[in-house]
């Protein structure tokens, strides 16, 4: 069987590598082994459920829309389905399936006891009033109410959604299911509504942490490897203690702005953020941008970065205004991709000069581009590893909802970093001994764990 999803090819390669490894599922021999692997392929390549519904939304101008919406439940062998709901005009069914598949593998990789799911609504949220977005959020829960719930499927924010939408959605869930537990039905809620401290910052903090941990902890321990591998990443990594590392960040939303601030205030690495971008512009300053001032600016301008010299000088920010895509092609040591998917593709990969790429968004580098960059010696810290901070703190939020007991922000970040460190300690050393790129290593780990669980559930016969 051919795996259909975008992640299918990497999953397939992981299965092929595991098939060769006789220590994996040793009870299965020859024909039985082939059969077990065929079962695995079919389980991983198809979601358990795809639900599509049209949300009927009366607009304030009197018109009525029927808006397509999806919830995909990929796999729940490890626990209830879990994954965000995105509001974006480019949402498509196959993309939601891909993202749900990634959630299954992400949760398994980090030992988060959830399966994988994802939702999407085909709208540009900027074109709707607050009241209309409220209706859309409520209708989403209404139409999918049978399949959602704290022990079934737990959505969270994703592109175009945040605390506000999760609060509305949980409110609707509570009205539909009176008397039933509801706090764990959605994560990423506001704190007054049972949200976890630190959830908003979790993804961005985790993204930066994966980079910091690689450079600060692994580079020194693996000097021999670096000396042997005179590639793009190795050159940057080896001398990073002698100079400031330059960082470019695509996207200045929840993930990008937090990763930028982490870099700006980092005590472990000497970094400067020389470029940030959003849907309108790239801002560049080779001396390093004033990230605190930029965050202050965006908080007063609906999340947008300054787009004119006048706006920059009024806020006392020194930067050069460039095209929004320019951030991708700057000569920086590190490029953090925290916007949307498919930003680096076969057609633009040759223009990328960065030596390390960190995927804050889901799927910002296509597989073809990933291969090309890895062959050129660029280190890519993949989405499945780098951006798991969000779902990890979602798990803490879900736990806190069950226990009705709350952790301090410090406790949340300590637990988050501990969990991510455990995963990285499993993955990073292998990067220095295996021929596989990090993404492949992560997939092999995740597929292996999931397969063992499926085997013990008796699903491979
Ligand atoms: N949307 C985020 C992701 O793609 C978080 C999901 C969650 O917290 O459940 O990982």
GROMACS .gro file of C-alpha atoms in nm, residues 2-450:
model
  449
    2UNK     CA    1   0.119   0.351  -0.079
    3UNK     CA    2   0.091   0.600   0.203
    4UNK     CA    3  -0.111   0.895   0.080
    5UNK     CA    4  -0.027   1.172   0.321
    6UNK     CA    5   0.250   1.429   0.285
    7UNK     CA    6   0.420   1.276   0.586
    8UNK     CA    7   0.359   0.933   0.433
    9UNK     CA    8   0.695   0.917   0.261
   10UNK     CA    9   0.887   0.975   0.583
   11UNK     CA   10   0.665   0.728   0.767
   12UNK     CA   11   0.724   0.476   0.489
   13UNK     CA   12   1.102   0.519   0.513
   14UNK     CA   13   1.080   0.473   0.889
   15UNK     CA   14   0.882   0.151   0.844
   16UNK     CA   15   1.138   0.025   0.591
   17UNK     CA   16   1.421   0.093   0.835
   18UNK     CA   17   1.231  -0.080   1.116
   19UNK     CA   18   1.148  -0.380   0.898
   20UNK     CA   19   1.523  -0.440   0.858
   21UNK     CA   20   1.583  -0.403   1.232
   22UNK     CA   21   1.525  -0.753   1.372
   23UNK     CA   22   1.532  -0.631   1.730
   24UNK     CA   23   1.211  -0.440   1.661
   25UNK     CA   24   0.898  -0.656   1.711
   26UNK     CA   25   1.120  -0.969   1.734
   27UNK     CA   26   0.819  -1.198   1.779
   28UNK     CA   27   0.718  -1.146   1.419
   29UNK     CA   28   0.918  -1.352   1.169
   30UNK     CA   29   0.913  -1.372   0.789
   31UNK     CA   30   0.556  -1.379   0.647
   32UNK     CA   31   0.407  -1.275   0.982
   33UNK     CA   32   0.646  -0.984   0.995
   34UNK     CA   33   0.549  -0.865   0.649
   35UNK     CA   34   0.181  -0.889   0.743
   36UNK     CA   35   0.236  -0.692   1.063
   37UNK     CA   36   0.412  -0.418   0.870
   38UNK     CA   37   0.131  -0.405   0.614
   39UNK     CA   38  -0.111  -0.354   0.904
   40UNK     CA   39   0.106  -0.077   1.040
   41UNK     CA   40   0.123   0.096   0.704
   42UNK     CA   41  -0.251   0.091   0.661
   43UNK     CA   42  -0.318   0.215   1.014
   44UNK     CA   43  -0.073   0.504   0.982
   45UNK     CA   44  -0.174   0.602   0.629
   46UNK     CA   45  -0.546   0.646   0.693
   47UNK     CA   46  -0.728   0.846   0.956
   48UNK     CA   47  -0.990   0.673   1.171
   49UNK     CA   48  -1.249   0.938   1.089
   50UNK     CA   49  -1.296   1.238   0.863
   51UNK     CA   50  -1.593   1.455   0.948
   52UNK     CA   51  -1.704   1.739   0.727
   53UNK     CA   52  -1.986   1.977   0.802
   54UNK     CA   53  -2.117   2.307   0.667
   55UNK     CA   54  -2.161   2.566   0.939
   56UNK     CA   55  -2.467   2.784   0.877
   57UNK     CA   56  -2.367   3.135   0.975
   58UNK     CA   57  -2.596   3.439   0.950
   59UNK     CA   58  -2.378   3.746   0.893
   60UNK     CA   59  -2.442   4.087   1.044
   61UNK     CA   60  -2.518   4.226   0.696
   62UNK     CA   61  -2.814   3.990   0.663
   63UNK     CA   62  -2.649   3.733   0.433
   64UNK     CA   63  -2.624   3.368   0.535
   65UNK     CA   64  -2.312   3.158   0.465
   66UNK     CA   65  -2.256   2.784   0.471
   67UNK     CA   66  -1.894   2.747   0.571
   68UNK     CA   67  -1.705   2.416   0.521
   69UNK     CA   68  -1.549   2.281   0.839
   70UNK     CA   69  -1.355   1.964   0.921
   71UNK     CA   70  -1.250   1.749   1.210
   72UNK     CA   71  -1.010   1.468   1.131
   73UNK     CA   72  -0.937   1.200   1.391
   74UNK     CA   73  -0.627   1.020   1.279
   75UNK     CA   74  -0.542   0.770   1.552
   76UNK     CA   75  -0.626   0.724   1.921
   77UNK     CA   76  -0.417   0.423   2.018
   78UNK     CA   77  -0.219   0.632   2.267
   79UNK     CA   78  -0.510   0.835   2.408
   80UNK     CA   79  -0.795   1.069   2.311
   81UNK     CA   80  -0.752   1.254   1.980
   82UNK     CA   81  -0.578   1.590   2.025
   83UNK     CA   82  -0.492   1.878   1.798
   84UNK     CA   83  -0.577   2.233   1.705
   85UNK     CA   84  -0.854   2.391   1.502
   86UNK     CA   85  -0.741   2.640   1.240
   87UNK     CA   86  -0.938   2.922   1.086
   88UNK     CA   87  -0.778   2.992   0.750
   89UNK     CA   88  -0.897   3.043   0.395
   90UNK     CA   89  -0.660   2.777   0.256
   91UNK     CA   90  -0.785   2.491   0.479
   92UNK     CA   91  -0.839   2.173   0.274
   93UNK     CA   92  -0.942   1.826   0.375
   94UNK     CA   93  -0.615   1.659   0.270
   95UNK     CA   94  -0.412   1.918   0.458
   96UNK     CA   95  -0.618   1.859   0.776
   97UNK     CA   96  -0.551   1.484   0.736
   98UNK     CA   97  -0.179   1.555   0.707
   99UNK     CA   98  -0.181   1.773   1.014
  100UNK     CA   99  -0.382   1.517   1.214
  101UNK     CA  100  -0.126   1.250   1.116
  102UNK     CA  101   0.154   1.476   1.233
  103UNK     CA  102  -0.025   1.522   1.569
  104UNK     CA  103  -0.041   1.143   1.623
  105UNK     CA  104   0.332   1.116   1.561
  106UNK     CA  105   0.416   1.431   1.761
  107UNK     CA  106   0.227   1.321   2.071
  108UNK     CA  107   0.377   0.973   2.055
  109UNK     CA  108   0.729   1.109   2.011
  110UNK     CA  109   0.705   1.322   2.326
  111UNK     CA  110   0.515   1.060   2.531
  112UNK     CA  111   0.210   1.283   2.555
  113UNK     CA  112  -0.078   1.040   2.617
  114UNK     CA  113  -0.294   1.162   2.331
  115UNK     CA  114  -0.373   1.052   1.980
  116UNK     CA  115  -0.379   1.282   1.679
  117UNK     CA  116  -0.656   1.501   1.545
  118UNK     CA  117  -0.695   1.832   1.365
  119UNK     CA  118  -0.976   2.066   1.270
  120UNK     CA  119  -1.022   2.342   1.020
  121UNK     CA  120  -1.273   2.603   0.912
  122UNK     CA  121  -1.238   2.756   0.564
  123UNK     CA  122  -1.251   3.127   0.648
  124UNK     CA  123  -1.023   3.426   0.664
  125UNK     CA  124  -1.101   3.533   1.022
  126UNK     CA  125  -0.999   3.892   0.945
  127UNK     CA  126  -1.305   3.922   0.720
  128UNK     CA  127  -1.552   3.844   0.999
  129UNK     CA  128  -1.681   4.047   1.294
  130UNK     CA  129  -1.629   3.927   1.648
  131UNK     CA  130  -1.995   3.834   1.672
  132UNK     CA  131  -1.971   3.627   1.352
  133UNK     CA  132  -1.656   3.451   1.474
  134UNK     CA  133  -1.841   3.372   1.796
  135UNK     CA  134  -2.122   3.211   1.593
  136UNK     CA  135  -1.871   3.016   1.380
  137UNK     CA  136  -1.696   2.883   1.692
  138UNK     CA  137  -2.023   2.780   1.855
  139UNK     CA  138  -2.154   2.618   1.538
  140UNK     CA  139  -1.831   2.420   1.504
  141UNK     CA  140  -1.884   2.265   1.847
  142UNK     CA  141  -2.253   2.217   1.783
  143UNK     CA  142  -2.197   2.031   1.456
  144UNK     CA  143  -1.915   1.812   1.588
  145UNK     CA  144  -2.045   1.774   1.943
  146UNK     CA  145  -2.083   1.396   1.926
  147UNK     CA  146  -1.719   1.332   1.853
  148UNK     CA  147  -1.562   1.591   2.087
  149UNK     CA  148  -1.507   1.568   2.464
  150UNK     CA  149  -1.237   1.546   2.735
  151UNK     CA  150  -1.193   1.172   2.683
  152UNK     CA  151  -1.267   1.160   2.311
  153UNK     CA  152  -1.114   1.448   2.119
  154UNK     CA  153  -0.969   1.767   2.265
  155UNK     CA  154  -0.915   2.062   2.030
  156UNK     CA  155  -0.679   2.354   2.092
  157UNK     CA  156  -0.577   2.676   1.915
  158UNK     CA  157  -0.396   2.665   1.582
  159UNK     CA  158  -0.346   2.914   1.298
  160UNK     CA  159  -0.615   3.187   1.326
  161UNK     CA  160  -0.757   3.077   1.661
  162UNK     CA  161  -0.662   3.151   2.022
  163UNK     CA  162  -0.787   3.176   2.378
  164UNK     CA  163  -1.099   3.366   2.279
  165UNK     CA  164  -1.223   3.093   2.043
  166UNK     CA  165  -1.136   2.814   2.290
  167UNK     CA  166  -1.334   2.993   2.565
  168UNK     CA  167  -1.636   3.026   2.335
  169UNK     CA  168  -1.608   2.665   2.227
  170UNK     CA  169  -1.580   2.530   2.580
  171UNK     CA  170  -1.882   2.742   2.678
  172UNK     CA  171  -2.083   2.584   2.397
  173UNK     CA  172  -1.963   2.235   2.486
  174UNK     CA  173  -2.076   2.293   2.846
  175UNK     CA  174  -2.423   2.407   2.733
  176UNK     CA  175  -2.465   2.104   2.506
  177UNK     CA  176  -2.354   1.856   2.774
  178UNK     CA  177  -2.497   1.987   3.104
  179UNK     CA  178  -2.366   1.821   3.417
  180UNK     CA  179  -2.075   1.652   3.237
  181UNK     CA  180  -1.705   1.733   3.296
  182UNK     CA  181  -1.610   2.007   3.053
  183UNK     CA  182  -1.283   2.171   3.159
  184UNK     CA  183  -1.075   1.922   2.966
  185UNK     CA  184  -1.286   1.954   2.649
  186UNK     CA  185  -1.065   2.229   2.502
  187UNK     CA  186  -0.713   2.348   2.583
  188UNK     CA  187  -0.549   2.682   2.518
  189UNK     CA  188  -0.830   2.856   2.707
  190UNK     CA  189  -0.790   3.180   2.904
  191UNK     CA  190  -0.672   3.145   3.261
  192UNK     CA  191  -1.002   3.253   3.416
  193UNK     CA  192  -1.163   2.975   3.220
  194UNK     CA  193  -0.924   2.700   3.334
  195UNK     CA  194  -0.639   2.767   3.092
  196UNK     CA  195  -0.283   2.689   3.199
  197UNK     CA  196  -0.031   2.955   3.283
  198UNK     CA  197   0.233   2.956   3.013
  199UNK     CA  198   0.020   2.794   2.739
  200UNK     CA  199   0.037   3.098   2.514
  201UNK     CA  200   0.417   3.113   2.529
  202UNK     CA  201   0.469   2.734   2.530
  203UNK     CA  202   0.521   2.673   2.157
  204UNK     CA  203   0.762   2.965   2.105
  205UNK     CA  204   0.959   2.882   2.420
  206UNK     CA  205   0.986   2.517   2.316
  207UNK     CA  206   1.098   2.616   1.965
  208UNK     CA  207   1.384   2.823   2.099
  209UNK     CA  208   1.471   2.559   2.357
  210UNK     CA  209   1.530   2.293   2.089
  211UNK     CA  210   1.779   2.526   1.920
  212UNK     CA  211   1.947   2.633   2.243
  213UNK     CA  212   1.979   2.274   2.364
  214UNK     CA  213   2.141   2.165   2.038
  215UNK     CA  214   2.394   2.446   2.032
  216UNK     CA  215   2.462   2.490   2.400
  217UNK     CA  216   2.466   2.126   2.507
  218UNK     CA  217   2.544   1.908   2.209
  219UNK     CA  218   2.796   2.099   2.007
  220UNK     CA  219   3.072   2.090   2.269
  221UNK     CA  220   3.016   1.722   2.337
  222UNK     CA  221   3.049   1.630   1.970
  223UNK     CA  222   3.351   1.825   1.855
  224UNK     CA  223   3.496   1.528   1.670
  225UNK     CA  224   3.183   1.495   1.457
  226UNK     CA  225   3.197   1.862   1.368
  227UNK     CA  226   3.560   1.844   1.271
  228UNK     CA  227   3.485   1.553   1.037
  229UNK     CA  228   3.177   1.718   0.887
  230UNK     CA  229   3.280   2.042   0.732
  231UNK     CA  230   2.923   2.127   0.629
  232UNK     CA  231   2.713   2.443   0.656
  233UNK     CA  232   2.574   2.365   1.000
  234UNK     CA  233   2.905   2.237   1.138
  235UNK     CA  234   3.087   2.556   1.038
  236UNK     CA  235   2.833   2.773   1.216
  237UNK     CA  236   2.802   2.553   1.519
  238UNK     CA  237   3.173   2.507   1.580
  239UNK     CA  238   3.263   2.870   1.617
  240UNK     CA  239   2.937   2.993   1.771
  241UNK     CA  240   3.100   3.065   2.105
  242UNK     CA  241   3.342   3.313   1.947
  243UNK     CA  242   3.084   3.544   1.798
  244UNK     CA  243   2.718   3.642   1.800
  245UNK     CA  244   2.484   3.406   1.616
  246UNK     CA  245   2.244   3.579   1.382
  247UNK     CA  246   1.878   3.477   1.382
  248UNK     CA  247   1.598   3.547   1.132
  249UNK     CA  248   1.237   3.472   1.222
  250UNK     CA  249   0.950   3.434   0.978
  251UNK     CA  250   0.621   3.512   1.154
  252UNK     CA  251   0.572   3.739   1.454
  253UNK     CA  252   0.259   3.586   1.603
  254UNK     CA  253   0.224   3.368   1.908
  255UNK     CA  254   0.518   3.146   1.814
  256UNK     CA  255   0.757   3.380   1.632
  257UNK     CA  256   0.738   3.671   1.875
  258UNK     CA  257   0.794   3.445   2.178
  259UNK     CA  258   1.088   3.268   2.011
  260UNK     CA  259   1.228   3.613   1.924
  261UNK     CA  260   1.201   3.727   2.285
  262UNK     CA  261   1.364   3.407   2.409
  263UNK     CA  262   1.655   3.469   2.175
  264UNK     CA  263   1.674   3.838   2.272
  265UNK     CA  264   1.691   3.755   2.644
  266UNK     CA  265   1.886   3.426   2.627
  267UNK     CA  266   2.161   3.379   2.887
  268UNK     CA  267   2.300   3.062   2.732
  269UNK     CA  268   2.374   3.162   2.373
  270UNK     CA  269   2.499   3.490   2.236
  271UNK     CA  270   2.239   3.558   1.966
  272UNK     CA  271   2.094   3.861   1.795
  273UNK     CA  272   1.768   3.865   1.604
  274UNK     CA  273   1.857   4.053   1.287
  275UNK     CA  274   1.528   4.000   1.101
  276UNK     CA  275   1.162   3.936   1.175
  277UNK     CA  276   0.872   3.925   0.935
  278UNK     CA  277   0.494   3.904   0.919
  279UNK     CA  278   0.228   3.900   0.643
  280UNK     CA  279   0.330   4.252   0.536
  281UNK     CA  280   0.704   4.310   0.582
  282UNK     CA  281   1.050   4.192   0.682
  283UNK     CA  282   1.230   4.420   0.927
  284UNK     CA  283   1.609   4.397   0.918
  285UNK     CA  284   1.886   4.539   1.134
  286UNK     CA  285   2.232   4.384   1.119
  287UNK     CA  286   2.306   4.511   1.472
  288UNK     CA  287   2.002   4.325   1.605
  289UNK     CA  288   1.639   4.434   1.642
  290UNK     CA  289   1.481   4.568   1.961
  291UNK     CA  290   1.240   4.278   2.012
  292UNK     CA  291   1.076   4.422   2.324
  293UNK     CA  292   0.987   4.742   2.135
  294UNK     CA  293   0.849   4.538   1.844
  295UNK     CA  294   0.631   4.328   2.075
  296UNK     CA  295   0.503   4.649   2.235
  297UNK     CA  296   0.424   4.786   1.887
  298UNK     CA  297   0.236   4.475   1.770
  299UNK     CA  298   0.032   4.463   2.089
  300UNK     CA  299  -0.103   4.808   1.998
  301UNK     CA  300  -0.153   4.738   1.625
  302UNK     CA  301  -0.359   4.418   1.604
  303UNK     CA  302  -0.048   4.204   1.585
  304UNK     CA  303   0.105   4.378   1.281
  305UNK     CA  304   0.469   4.491   1.262
  306UNK     CA  305   0.544   4.852   1.158
  307UNK     CA  306   0.531   4.891   0.780
  308UNK     CA  307   0.659   5.249   0.733
  309UNK     CA  308   0.974   5.441   0.831
  310UNK     CA  309   0.747   5.687   1.008
  311UNK     CA  310   0.591   5.418   1.228
  312UNK     CA  311   0.939   5.283   1.304
  313UNK     CA  312   1.082   5.619   1.407
  314UNK     CA  313   0.775   5.708   1.615
  315UNK     CA  314   0.838   5.393   1.818
  316UNK     CA  315   1.212   5.451   1.817
  317UNK     CA  316   1.282   5.121   1.639
  318UNK     CA  317   1.583   5.102   1.410
  319UNK     CA  318   1.520   4.874   1.112
  320UNK     CA  319   1.523   4.857   0.737
  321UNK     CA  320   1.192   4.765   0.571
  322UNK     CA  321   1.215   4.481   0.318
  323UNK     CA  322   0.971   4.251   0.135
  324UNK     CA  323   0.798   4.000   0.356
  325UNK     CA  324   0.966   3.702   0.182
  326UNK     CA  325   1.317   3.845   0.221
  327UNK     CA  326   1.359   3.698   0.568
  328UNK     CA  327   1.384   3.353   0.408
  329UNK     CA  328   1.688   3.438   0.201
  330UNK     CA  329   1.903   3.639   0.443
  331UNK     CA  330   2.252   3.526   0.533
  332UNK     CA  331   2.172   3.427   0.893
  333UNK     CA  332   2.302   3.140   1.104
  334UNK     CA  333   1.955   3.042   1.214
  335UNK     CA  334   1.617   3.074   1.044
  336UNK     CA  335   1.309   3.008   1.256
  337UNK     CA  336   0.998   2.943   1.045
  338UNK     CA  337   0.695   3.037   1.250
  339UNK     CA  338   0.432   3.129   0.991
  340UNK     CA  339   0.258   2.882   0.762
  341UNK     CA  340   0.341   2.559   0.579
  342UNK     CA  341   0.533   2.519   0.253
  343UNK     CA  342   0.742   2.833   0.281
  344UNK     CA  343   1.063   2.666   0.159
  345UNK     CA  344   1.001   2.457  -0.148
  346UNK     CA  345   1.187   2.309  -0.443
  347UNK     CA  346   1.147   2.636  -0.635
  348UNK     CA  347   1.303   2.866  -0.372
  349UNK     CA  348   1.527   2.635  -0.166
  350UNK     CA  349   1.841   2.736  -0.356
  351UNK     CA  350   1.806   3.094  -0.234
  352UNK     CA  351   1.814   2.991   0.135
  353UNK     CA  352   2.147   3.072   0.303
  354UNK     CA  353   2.077   2.985   0.668
  355UNK     CA  354   2.282   2.710   0.833
  356UNK     CA  355   2.015   2.595   1.078
  357UNK     CA  356   1.639   2.595   1.032
  358UNK     CA  357   1.389   2.548   1.312
  359UNK     CA  358   1.029   2.462   1.221
  360UNK     CA  359   0.801   2.654   1.455
  361UNK     CA  360   0.506   2.615   1.216
  362UNK     CA  361   0.383   2.276   1.096
  363UNK     CA  362   0.536   2.171   0.763
  364UNK     CA  363   0.707   2.498   0.657
  365UNK     CA  364   0.976   2.308   0.460
  366UNK     CA  365   0.853   2.066   0.194
  367UNK     CA  366   1.007   1.720   0.179
  368UNK     CA  367   1.191   1.795  -0.145
  369UNK     CA  368   1.340   2.111   0.003
  370UNK     CA  369   1.422   1.927   0.324
  371UNK     CA  370   1.624   1.666   0.130
  372UNK     CA  371   1.813   1.932  -0.061
  373UNK     CA  372   1.897   2.130   0.253
  374UNK     CA  373   1.999   1.821   0.449
  375UNK     CA  374   2.226   1.713   0.163
  376UNK     CA  375   2.382   2.059   0.174
  377UNK     CA  376   2.457   2.011   0.545
  378UNK     CA  377   2.186   2.240   0.682
  379UNK     CA  378   2.050   2.125   1.017
  380UNK     CA  379   1.671   2.125   1.029
  381UNK     CA  380   1.502   2.086   1.365
  382UNK     CA  381   1.166   1.953   1.245
  383UNK     CA  382   0.814   2.058   1.351
  384UNK     CA  383   0.745   1.725   1.521
  385UNK     CA  384   1.029   1.799   1.764
  386UNK     CA  385   1.050   2.178   1.772
  387UNK     CA  386   0.691   2.294   1.803
  388UNK     CA  387   0.558   2.036   2.049
  389UNK     CA  388   0.564   2.282   2.339
  390UNK     CA  389   0.205   2.381   2.261
  391UNK     CA  390   0.057   2.037   2.285
  392UNK     CA  391   0.276   1.946   2.584
  393UNK     CA  392   0.139   2.238   2.786
  394UNK     CA  393  -0.208   2.154   2.651
  395UNK     CA  394  -0.160   1.820   2.821
  396UNK     CA  395  -0.071   1.997   3.147
  397UNK     CA  396  -0.383   2.211   3.106
  398UNK     CA  397  -0.597   1.901   3.054
  399UNK     CA  398  -0.444   1.744   3.368
  400UNK     CA  399  -0.505   2.061   3.571
  401UNK     CA  400  -0.866   2.060   3.451
  402UNK     CA  401  -0.907   1.707   3.584
  403UNK     CA  402  -0.744   1.778   3.916
  404UNK     CA  403  -0.888   2.132   3.945
  405UNK     CA  404  -0.548   2.222   4.082
  406UNK     CA  405  -0.317   2.469   3.912
  407UNK     CA  406   0.057   2.485   3.851
  408UNK     CA  407   0.258   2.807   3.870
  409UNK     CA  408   0.412   2.943   3.551
  410UNK     CA  409   0.752   2.834   3.673
  411UNK     CA  410   0.629   2.479   3.732
  412UNK     CA  411   0.475   2.469   3.383
  413UNK     CA  412   0.795   2.576   3.209
  414UNK     CA  413   1.010   2.345   3.423
  415UNK     CA  414   0.787   2.051   3.331
  416UNK     CA  415   0.779   2.158   2.965
  417UNK     CA  416   1.157   2.179   2.934
  418UNK     CA  417   1.200   1.849   3.120
  419UNK     CA  418   0.970   1.672   2.877
  420UNK     CA  419   1.133   1.823   2.569
  421UNK     CA  420   1.478   1.750   2.707
  422UNK     CA  421   1.387   1.383   2.749
  423UNK     CA  422   1.285   1.365   2.384
  424UNK     CA  423   1.594   1.551   2.264
  425UNK     CA  424   1.819   1.327   2.473
  426UNK     CA  425   1.672   1.036   2.276
  427UNK     CA  426   1.708   1.201   1.939
  428UNK     CA  427   2.007   1.436   1.931
  429UNK     CA  428   2.283   1.183   2.012
  430UNK     CA  429   2.164   0.965   1.724
  431UNK     CA  430   2.194   1.256   1.486
  432UNK     CA  431   2.568   1.247   1.544
  433UNK     CA  432   2.599   0.873   1.489
  434UNK     CA  433   2.331   0.790   1.226
  435UNK     CA  434   2.327   0.886   0.862
  436UNK     CA  435   1.960   0.996   0.894
  437UNK     CA  436   1.857   1.360   0.925
  438UNK     CA  437   1.680   1.465   1.246
  439UNK     CA  438   1.331   1.447   1.092
  440UNK     CA  439   1.385   1.086   0.995
  441UNK     CA  440   1.521   1.003   1.340
  442UNK     CA  441   1.213   1.155   1.504
  443UNK     CA  442   0.979   0.959   1.278
  444UNK     CA  443   1.161   0.632   1.341
  445UNK     CA  444   1.131   0.687   1.717
  446UNK     CA  445   0.768   0.780   1.697
  447UNK     CA  446   0.664   0.501   1.459
  448UNK     CA  447   0.851   0.252   1.674
  449UNK     CA  448   0.672   0.359   1.994
  450UNK     CA  449   0.333   0.366   1.824
   0.00000   0.00000   0.00000
